[in-house]
């Protein structure tokens, strides 16, 4: 627009409207100057990473482009870098763009950077760099013993707007206490503390401090817990495999694991002394030629800087096994007497089946023979009292004929089997 004064030529008046906003990482808002050809972007970056500033010109008439830092010092004049800071590197230079990268960004690099175009009058556009500090996890102690409480603190510095912090221990989400402090230029420092008791299962488990912020997504700092715990003790019987009997040898091994590793392992006999000829070698206990006087509870005790723990083994010596001659017909199935005590004897089902088959066959043969015999001797037989009855007129006559016939006729004997 132009303002006309009395007796004077029109005087041009340029109005600059600058828009600045905080953006999410990976996105940028273009900052333009109304009525001009110069444009740039605001930049959000995580501390230690690289920020890129782009000064762009539309319809450039060979005017010079330069980039200034927040202190108005020239970083690049065209493709030349007057500023002696090697972190600034030229990415692209042309008539339409000056693009510069800033590596290893720190919180001190925050501020308003100026893109300047040498026209008449000069034109400027502004790029705000916002640096989000990396979260820092601090622990009240480096190492904690099981059963004790630990406290972790996570701090996110230089965020705008204020970041939010959440905690994860492995797959478990923890609840922390958060405080927000405003520092300078509407920047915020956020601190979160979390407390919890630890167990030996927490040893080596990662604890994550996760930062949620418009500029970043799931930025995290991680710390692995180091937990000390007392030993875990277990007694393993190396020999014998079965029952312990008189005359046998006994070999026990004590396995103890802890953090730190157990520095001392002791063997003892509860309520009595260890047999005088027992041999203790490191974590092993060896007793030879057992007898019933050795019965009792044997204990392995392991200790470290956190505490001590133990495991018990109850020894009961059985009688020596009775010697049984080995059957010559089945030498393959001979077993150790300790393993066979109390075990049921195996039954040979094949032998039983064979005997049953022979018996059934004999019964079948007998039935066949009897059937054939009865078939051959089938007929009608009469007693002596029945003789003469066929020709008699009545019963009395039949009896008289039978008696007479019996007396007067030749006797014929018949036998029935």
mmCIF file of N, CA and C in Angstrom, residues 85-178:
data_model
loop_
_atom_site.group_PDB
_atom_site.id
_atom_site.type_symbol
_atom_site.label_atom_id
_atom_site.label_comp_id
_atom_site.label_asym_id
_atom_site.label_seq_id
_atom_site.Cartn_x
_atom_site.Cartn_y
_atom_site.Cartn_z
ATOM 1 N N UNK A 85 32.029 -22.392 12.929
ATOM 2 C CA UNK A 85 31.383 -23.486 13.664
ATOM 3 C C UNK A 85 31.122 -24.608 12.669
ATOM 4 N N UNK A 86 31.964 -25.641 12.744
ATOM 5 C CA UNK A 86 31.925 -26.692 11.733
ATOM 6 C C UNK A 86 30.660 -27.548 11.822
ATOM 7 N N UNK A 87 29.855 -27.348 12.853
ATOM 8 C CA UNK A 87 28.601 -28.109 12.925
ATOM 9 C C UNK A 87 27.617 -27.650 11.856
ATOM 10 N N UNK A 88 27.780 -26.428 11.375
ATOM 11 C CA UNK A 88 26.943 -25.928 10.278
ATOM 12 C C UNK A 88 27.559 -26.377 8.956
ATOM 13 N N UNK A 89 26.771 -27.039 8.142
ATOM 14 C CA UNK A 89 27.232 -27.517 6.853
ATOM 15 C C UNK A 89 26.208 -27.155 5.779
ATOM 16 N N UNK A 90 26.737 -26.797 4.579
ATOM 17 C CA UNK A 90 25.888 -26.444 3.460
ATOM 18 C C UNK A 90 25.297 -27.704 2.843
ATOM 19 N N UNK A 91 23.973 -27.744 2.772
ATOM 20 C CA UNK A 91 23.290 -28.879 2.173
ATOM 21 C C UNK A 91 22.942 -28.573 0.715
ATOM 22 N N UNK A 92 22.457 -27.352 0.464
ATOM 23 C CA UNK A 92 22.089 -26.987 -0.905
ATOM 24 C C UNK A 92 22.142 -25.456 -1.035
ATOM 25 N N UNK A 93 22.683 -25.039 -2.170
ATOM 26 C CA UNK A 93 22.656 -23.605 -2.483
ATOM 27 C C UNK A 93 22.291 -23.446 -3.953
ATOM 28 N N UNK A 94 21.296 -22.566 -4.195
ATOM 29 C CA UNK A 94 20.890 -22.218 -5.558
ATOM 30 C C UNK A 94 20.265 -20.829 -5.505
ATOM 31 N N UNK A 95 19.785 -20.377 -6.653
ATOM 32 C CA UNK A 95 19.145 -19.058 -6.670
ATOM 33 C C UNK A 95 17.858 -19.046 -5.852
ATOM 34 N N UNK A 96 17.282 -20.233 -5.660
ATOM 35 C CA UNK A 96 15.978 -20.294 -4.993
ATOM 36 C C UNK A 96 16.029 -20.869 -3.570
ATOM 37 N N UNK A 97 17.209 -21.369 -3.139
ATOM 38 C CA UNK A 97 17.258 -21.965 -1.802
ATOM 39 C C UNK A 97 18.663 -21.925 -1.226
ATOM 40 N N UNK A 98 18.707 -21.686 0.096
ATOM 41 C CA UNK A 98 19.906 -21.871 0.900
ATOM 42 C C UNK A 98 19.519 -22.809 2.045
ATOM 43 N N UNK A 99 20.061 -24.038 2.012
ATOM 44 C CA UNK A 99 19.710 -25.029 3.029
ATOM 45 C C UNK A 99 20.962 -25.414 3.806
ATOM 46 N N UNK A 100 20.872 -25.315 5.144
ATOM 47 C CA UNK A 100 22.019 -25.534 6.026
ATOM 48 C C UNK A 100 21.610 -26.517 7.121
ATOM 49 N N UNK A 101 22.535 -27.428 7.456
ATOM 50 C CA UNK A 101 22.285 -28.381 8.545
ATOM 51 C C UNK A 101 23.124 -28.015 9.761
ATOM 52 N N UNK A 102 22.562 -28.283 10.929
ATOM 53 C CA UNK A 102 23.266 -28.070 12.195
ATOM 54 C C UNK A 102 23.276 -29.400 12.938
ATOM 55 N N UNK A 103 24.463 -30.006 13.083
ATOM 56 C CA UNK A 103 24.578 -31.323 13.716
ATOM 57 C C UNK A 103 24.843 -31.186 15.211
ATOM 58 N N UNK A 104 24.583 -32.306 15.921
ATOM 59 C CA UNK A 104 24.842 -32.370 17.369
ATOM 60 C C UNK A 104 24.241 -31.161 18.092
ATOM 61 N N UNK A 105 22.955 -30.974 17.892
ATOM 62 C CA UNK A 105 22.271 -29.812 18.452
ATOM 63 C C UNK A 105 22.245 -29.898 19.969
ATOM 64 N N UNK A 106 22.467 -28.764 20.629
ATOM 65 C CA UNK A 106 22.389 -28.665 22.085
ATOM 66 C C UNK A 106 21.318 -27.644 22.466
ATOM 67 N N UNK A 107 21.010 -27.607 23.761
ATOM 68 C CA UNK A 107 19.991 -26.673 24.220
ATOM 69 C C UNK A 107 20.395 -25.226 23.960
ATOM 70 N N UNK A 108 21.701 -24.955 23.926
ATOM 71 C CA UNK A 108 22.166 -23.584 23.690
ATOM 72 C C UNK A 108 21.936 -23.128 22.253
ATOM 73 N N UNK A 109 21.603 -24.068 21.366
ATOM 74 C CA UNK A 109 21.352 -23.707 19.968
ATOM 75 C C UNK A 109 19.915 -23.243 19.737
ATOM 76 N N UNK A 110 19.079 -23.301 20.767
ATOM 77 C CA UNK A 110 17.701 -22.848 20.595
ATOM 78 C C UNK A 110 17.649 -21.353 20.299
ATOM 79 N N UNK A 111 16.653 -20.940 19.565
ATOM 80 C CA UNK A 111 16.459 -19.518 19.287
ATOM 81 C C UNK A 111 15.879 -19.289 17.907
ATOM 82 N N UNK A 112 15.870 -18.002 17.516
ATOM 83 C CA UNK A 112 15.289 -17.588 16.243
ATOM 84 C C UNK A 112 16.401 -17.333 15.236
ATOM 85 N N UNK A 113 16.411 -18.103 14.169
ATOM 86 C CA UNK A 113 17.381 -17.959 13.084
ATOM 87 C C UNK A 113 16.727 -17.138 11.966
ATOM 88 N N UNK A 114 17.541 -16.335 11.278
ATOM 89 C CA UNK A 114 17.032 -15.345 10.323
ATOM 90 C C UNK A 114 17.472 -15.701 8.909
ATOM 91 N N UNK A 115 16.508 -15.851 8.015
ATOM 92 C CA UNK A 115 16.784 -15.939 6.583
ATOM 93 C C UNK A 115 16.660 -14.518 6.015
ATOM 94 N N UNK A 116 17.701 -14.049 5.350
ATOM 95 C CA UNK A 116 17.730 -12.652 4.871
ATOM 96 C C UNK A 116 17.970 -12.634 3.370
ATOM 97 N N UNK A 117 17.158 -11.825 2.679
ATOM 98 C CA UNK A 117 17.275 -11.675 1.230
ATOM 99 C C UNK A 117 17.612 -10.211 0.937
ATOM 100 N N UNK A 118 18.746 -10.008 0.226
ATOM 101 C CA UNK A 118 19.204 -8.638 -0.062
ATOM 102 C C UNK A 118 18.408 -8.068 -1.230
ATOM 103 N N UNK A 119 17.283 -7.465 -0.883
ATOM 104 C CA UNK A 119 16.492 -6.712 -1.863
ATOM 105 C C UNK A 119 16.405 -5.275 -1.363
ATOM 106 N N UNK A 120 15.644 -4.507 -2.037
ATOM 107 C CA UNK A 120 15.486 -3.112 -1.623
ATOM 108 C C UNK A 120 14.011 -2.854 -1.308
ATOM 109 N N UNK A 121 13.645 -2.850 -0.023
ATOM 110 C CA UNK A 121 14.480 -3.041 1.174
ATOM 111 C C UNK A 121 14.740 -4.523 1.413
ATOM 112 N N UNK A 122 15.679 -4.885 2.309
ATOM 113 C CA UNK A 122 15.966 -6.296 2.595
ATOM 114 C C UNK A 122 14.733 -7.001 3.158
ATOM 115 N N UNK A 123 14.628 -8.258 2.856
ATOM 116 C CA UNK A 123 13.531 -9.086 3.353
ATOM 117 C C UNK A 123 14.076 -10.111 4.350
ATOM 118 N N UNK A 124 13.255 -10.432 5.353
ATOM 119 C CA UNK A 124 13.660 -11.406 6.364
ATOM 120 C C UNK A 124 12.505 -12.357 6.670
ATOM 121 N N UNK A 125 12.884 -13.616 6.996
ATOM 122 C CA UNK A 125 11.930 -14.622 7.511
ATOM 123 C C UNK A 125 12.629 -15.358 8.655
ATOM 124 N N UNK A 126 11.843 -15.887 9.578
ATOM 125 C CA UNK A 126 12.427 -16.383 10.828
ATOM 126 C C UNK A 126 12.068 -17.861 11.049
ATOM 127 N N UNK A 127 13.095 -18.592 11.440
ATOM 128 C CA UNK A 127 12.924 -20.023 11.763
ATOM 129 C C UNK A 127 13.289 -20.236 13.231
ATOM 130 N N UNK A 128 12.320 -20.661 14.034
ATOM 131 C CA UNK A 128 12.572 -20.949 15.448
ATOM 132 C C UNK A 128 12.997 -22.407 15.602
ATOM 133 N N UNK A 129 14.164 -22.601 16.200
ATOM 134 C CA UNK A 129 14.631 -23.948 16.509
ATOM 135 C C UNK A 129 14.318 -24.240 17.974
ATOM 136 N N UNK A 130 13.562 -25.318 18.197
ATOM 137 C CA UNK A 130 13.233 -25.776 19.558
ATOM 138 C C UNK A 130 13.942 -27.099 19.787
ATOM 139 N N UNK A 131 14.737 -27.158 20.859
ATOM 140 C CA UNK A 131 15.520 -28.350 21.191
ATOM 141 C C UNK A 131 14.900 -29.017 22.414
ATOM 142 N N UNK A 132 14.563 -30.283 22.262
ATOM 143 C CA UNK A 132 14.028 -31.065 23.370
ATOM 144 C C UNK A 132 15.164 -31.898 23.949
ATOM 145 N N UNK A 133 15.470 -31.627 25.223
ATOM 146 C CA UNK A 133 16.579 -32.350 25.855
ATOM 147 C C UNK A 133 16.281 -33.826 26.018
ATOM 148 N N UNK A 134 17.308 -34.663 25.859
ATOM 149 C CA UNK A 134 17.150 -36.104 26.070
ATOM 150 C C UNK A 134 16.819 -36.370 27.536
ATOM 151 N N UNK A 135 15.897 -37.303 27.794
ATOM 152 C CA UNK A 135 15.581 -37.620 29.190
ATOM 153 C C UNK A 135 16.772 -38.282 29.872
ATOM 154 N N UNK A 136 16.916 -38.020 31.139
ATOM 155 C CA UNK A 136 18.019 -38.567 31.933
ATOM 156 C C UNK A 136 17.428 -39.335 33.107
ATOM 157 N N UNK A 137 17.832 -40.594 33.265
ATOM 158 C CA UNK A 137 17.395 -41.402 34.401
ATOM 159 C C UNK A 137 18.515 -41.446 35.432
ATOM 160 N N UNK A 138 18.179 -41.124 36.654
ATOM 161 C CA UNK A 138 19.120 -41.216 37.765
ATOM 162 C C UNK A 138 18.540 -42.125 38.834
ATOM 163 N N UNK A 139 19.415 -42.893 39.476
ATOM 164 C CA UNK A 139 18.981 -43.823 40.507
ATOM 165 C C UNK A 139 19.576 -43.421 41.850
ATOM 166 N N UNK A 140 18.796 -43.652 42.892
ATOM 167 C CA UNK A 140 19.282 -43.323 44.228
ATOM 168 C C UNK A 140 20.483 -44.185 44.593
ATOM 169 N N UNK A 141 20.533 -45.403 44.079
ATOM 170 C CA UNK A 141 21.672 -46.285 44.285
ATOM 171 C C UNK A 141 21.878 -47.109 43.026
ATOM 172 N N UNK A 142 23.128 -47.453 42.763
ATOM 173 C CA UNK A 142 23.427 -48.226 41.562
ATOM 174 C C UNK A 142 22.987 -49.684 41.698
ATOM 175 N N UNK A 143 23.123 -50.221 42.911
ATOM 176 C CA UNK A 143 22.791 -51.616 43.160
ATOM 177 C C UNK A 143 21.858 -51.666 44.367
ATOM 178 N N UNK A 144 20.834 -52.522 44.285
ATOM 179 C CA UNK A 144 19.875 -52.646 45.381
ATOM 180 C C UNK A 144 19.688 -54.117 45.711
ATOM 181 N N UNK A 145 19.521 -54.418 47.006
ATOM 182 C CA UNK A 145 19.320 -55.794 47.452
ATOM 183 C C UNK A 145 17.846 -56.147 47.408
ATOM 184 N N UNK A 146 17.570 -57.430 47.172
ATOM 185 C CA UNK A 146 16.173 -57.874 47.083
ATOM 186 C C UNK A 146 15.425 -57.538 48.374
ATOM 187 N N UNK A 147 14.162 -57.151 48.200
ATOM 188 C CA UNK A 147 13.341 -56.785 49.339
ATOM 189 C C UNK A 147 13.418 -55.318 49.706
ATOM 190 N N UNK A 148 14.417 -54.602 49.189
ATOM 191 C CA UNK A 148 14.555 -53.179 49.487
ATOM 192 C C UNK A 148 13.830 -52.340 48.434
ATOM 193 N N UNK A 149 13.651 -51.064 48.745
ATOM 194 C CA UNK A 149 12.977 -50.138 47.832
ATOM 195 C C UNK A 149 14.014 -49.299 47.093
ATOM 196 N N UNK A 150 13.774 -49.064 45.836
ATOM 197 C CA UNK A 150 14.648 -48.211 45.039
ATOM 198 C C UNK A 150 13.840 -47.041 44.489
ATOM 199 N N UNK A 151 14.549 -45.972 44.143
ATOM 200 C CA UNK A 151 13.899 -44.775 43.587
ATOM 201 C C UNK A 151 14.643 -44.350 42.331
ATOM 202 N N UNK A 152 13.892 -44.129 41.258
ATOM 203 C CA UNK A 152 14.457 -43.665 40.008
ATOM 204 C C UNK A 152 13.856 -42.308 39.671
ATOM 205 N N UNK A 153 14.694 -41.426 39.100
ATOM 206 C CA UNK A 153 14.269 -40.080 38.719
ATOM 207 C C UNK A 153 14.555 -39.872 37.242
ATOM 208 N N UNK A 154 13.561 -39.367 36.516
ATOM 209 C CA UNK A 154 13.720 -39.075 35.094
ATOM 210 C C UNK A 154 13.441 -37.597 34.869
ATOM 211 N N UNK A 155 14.337 -36.927 34.123
ATOM 212 C CA UNK A 155 14.224 -35.488 33.874
ATOM 213 C C UNK A 155 14.262 -35.216 32.383
ATOM 214 N N UNK A 156 13.288 -34.433 31.925
ATOM 215 C CA UNK A 156 13.256 -33.960 30.536
ATOM 216 C C UNK A 156 13.383 -32.446 30.563
ATOM 217 N N UNK A 157 14.470 -31.943 29.988
ATOM 218 C CA UNK A 157 14.761 -30.506 30.056
ATOM 219 C C UNK A 157 14.468 -29.829 28.708
ATOM 220 N N UNK A 158 14.136 -28.545 28.794
ATOM 221 C CA UNK A 158 14.012 -27.724 27.597
ATOM 222 C C UNK A 158 12.860 -28.086 26.701
ATOM 223 N N UNK A 159 11.723 -28.457 27.250
ATOM 224 C CA UNK A 159 10.587 -28.789 26.408
ATOM 225 C C UNK A 159 9.595 -27.633 26.382
ATOM 226 N N UNK A 160 8.974 -27.461 25.239
ATOM 227 C CA UNK A 160 7.951 -26.435 25.079
ATOM 228 C C UNK A 160 6.938 -26.924 24.037
ATOM 229 N N UNK A 161 5.724 -27.248 24.455
ATOM 230 C CA UNK A 161 5.179 -27.198 25.820
ATOM 231 C C UNK A 161 5.772 -28.281 26.718
ATOM 232 N N UNK A 162 5.327 -28.325 27.974
ATOM 233 C CA UNK A 162 5.879 -29.291 28.927
ATOM 234 C C UNK A 162 5.598 -30.722 28.467
ATOM 235 N N UNK A 163 6.621 -31.546 28.567
ATOM 236 C CA UNK A 163 6.476 -32.954 28.183
ATOM 237 C C UNK A 163 5.769 -33.722 29.297
ATOM 238 N N UNK A 164 5.243 -34.886 28.939
ATOM 239 C CA UNK A 164 4.687 -35.809 29.932
ATOM 240 C C UNK A 164 5.576 -37.046 29.994
ATOM 241 N N UNK A 165 5.666 -37.624 31.186
ATOM 242 C CA UNK A 165 6.573 -38.749 31.420
ATOM 243 C C UNK A 165 5.771 -39.925 31.971
ATOM 244 N N UNK A 166 6.046 -41.113 31.440
ATOM 245 C CA UNK A 166 5.460 -42.338 31.986
ATOM 246 C C UNK A 166 6.560 -43.391 32.125
ATOM 247 N N UNK A 167 6.289 -44.389 32.981
ATOM 248 C CA UNK A 167 7.297 -45.378 33.347
ATOM 249 C C UNK A 167 6.822 -46.781 32.961
ATOM 250 N N UNK A 168 7.788 -47.621 32.541
ATOM 251 C CA UNK A 168 7.521 -49.035 32.289
ATOM 252 C C UNK A 168 8.662 -49.855 32.894
ATOM 253 N N UNK A 169 8.294 -50.901 33.673
ATOM 254 C CA UNK A 169 9.285 -51.870 34.168
ATOM 255 C C UNK A 169 8.987 -53.195 33.497
ATOM 256 N N UNK A 170 9.768 -53.512 32.474
ATOM 257 C CA UNK A 170 9.442 -54.668 31.650
ATOM 258 C C UNK A 170 8.112 -54.415 30.953
ATOM 259 N N UNK A 171 7.121 -55.279 31.218
ATOM 260 C CA UNK A 171 5.788 -55.114 30.648
ATOM 261 C C UNK A 171 4.826 -54.437 31.616
ATOM 262 N N UNK A 172 5.325 -54.065 32.782
ATOM 263 C CA UNK A 172 4.471 -53.479 33.822
ATOM 264 C C UNK A 172 4.600 -51.960 33.820
ATOM 265 N N UNK A 173 3.461 -51.265 33.826
ATOM 266 C CA UNK A 173 3.480 -49.801 33.884
ATOM 267 C C UNK A 173 3.505 -49.345 35.339
ATOM 268 N N UNK A 174 4.380 -48.375 35.627
ATOM 269 C CA UNK A 174 4.531 -47.836 36.973
ATOM 270 C C UNK A 174 3.954 -46.425 37.035
ATOM 271 N N UNK A 175 3.560 -46.016 38.221
ATOM 272 C CA UNK A 175 3.007 -44.684 38.433
ATOM 273 C C UNK A 175 4.051 -43.829 39.155
ATOM 274 N N UNK A 176 4.388 -42.693 38.545
ATOM 275 C CA UNK A 176 5.383 -41.801 39.127
ATOM 276 C C UNK A 176 4.782 -40.491 39.613
ATOM 277 N N UNK A 177 5.572 -39.734 40.359
ATOM 278 C CA UNK A 177 5.186 -38.400 40.821
ATOM 279 C C UNK A 177 5.905 -37.367 39.955
ATOM 280 N N UNK A 178 5.135 -36.486 39.305
ATOM 281 C CA UNK A 178 5.694 -35.570 38.313
ATOM 282 C C UNK A 178 5.618 -34.130 38.807
#
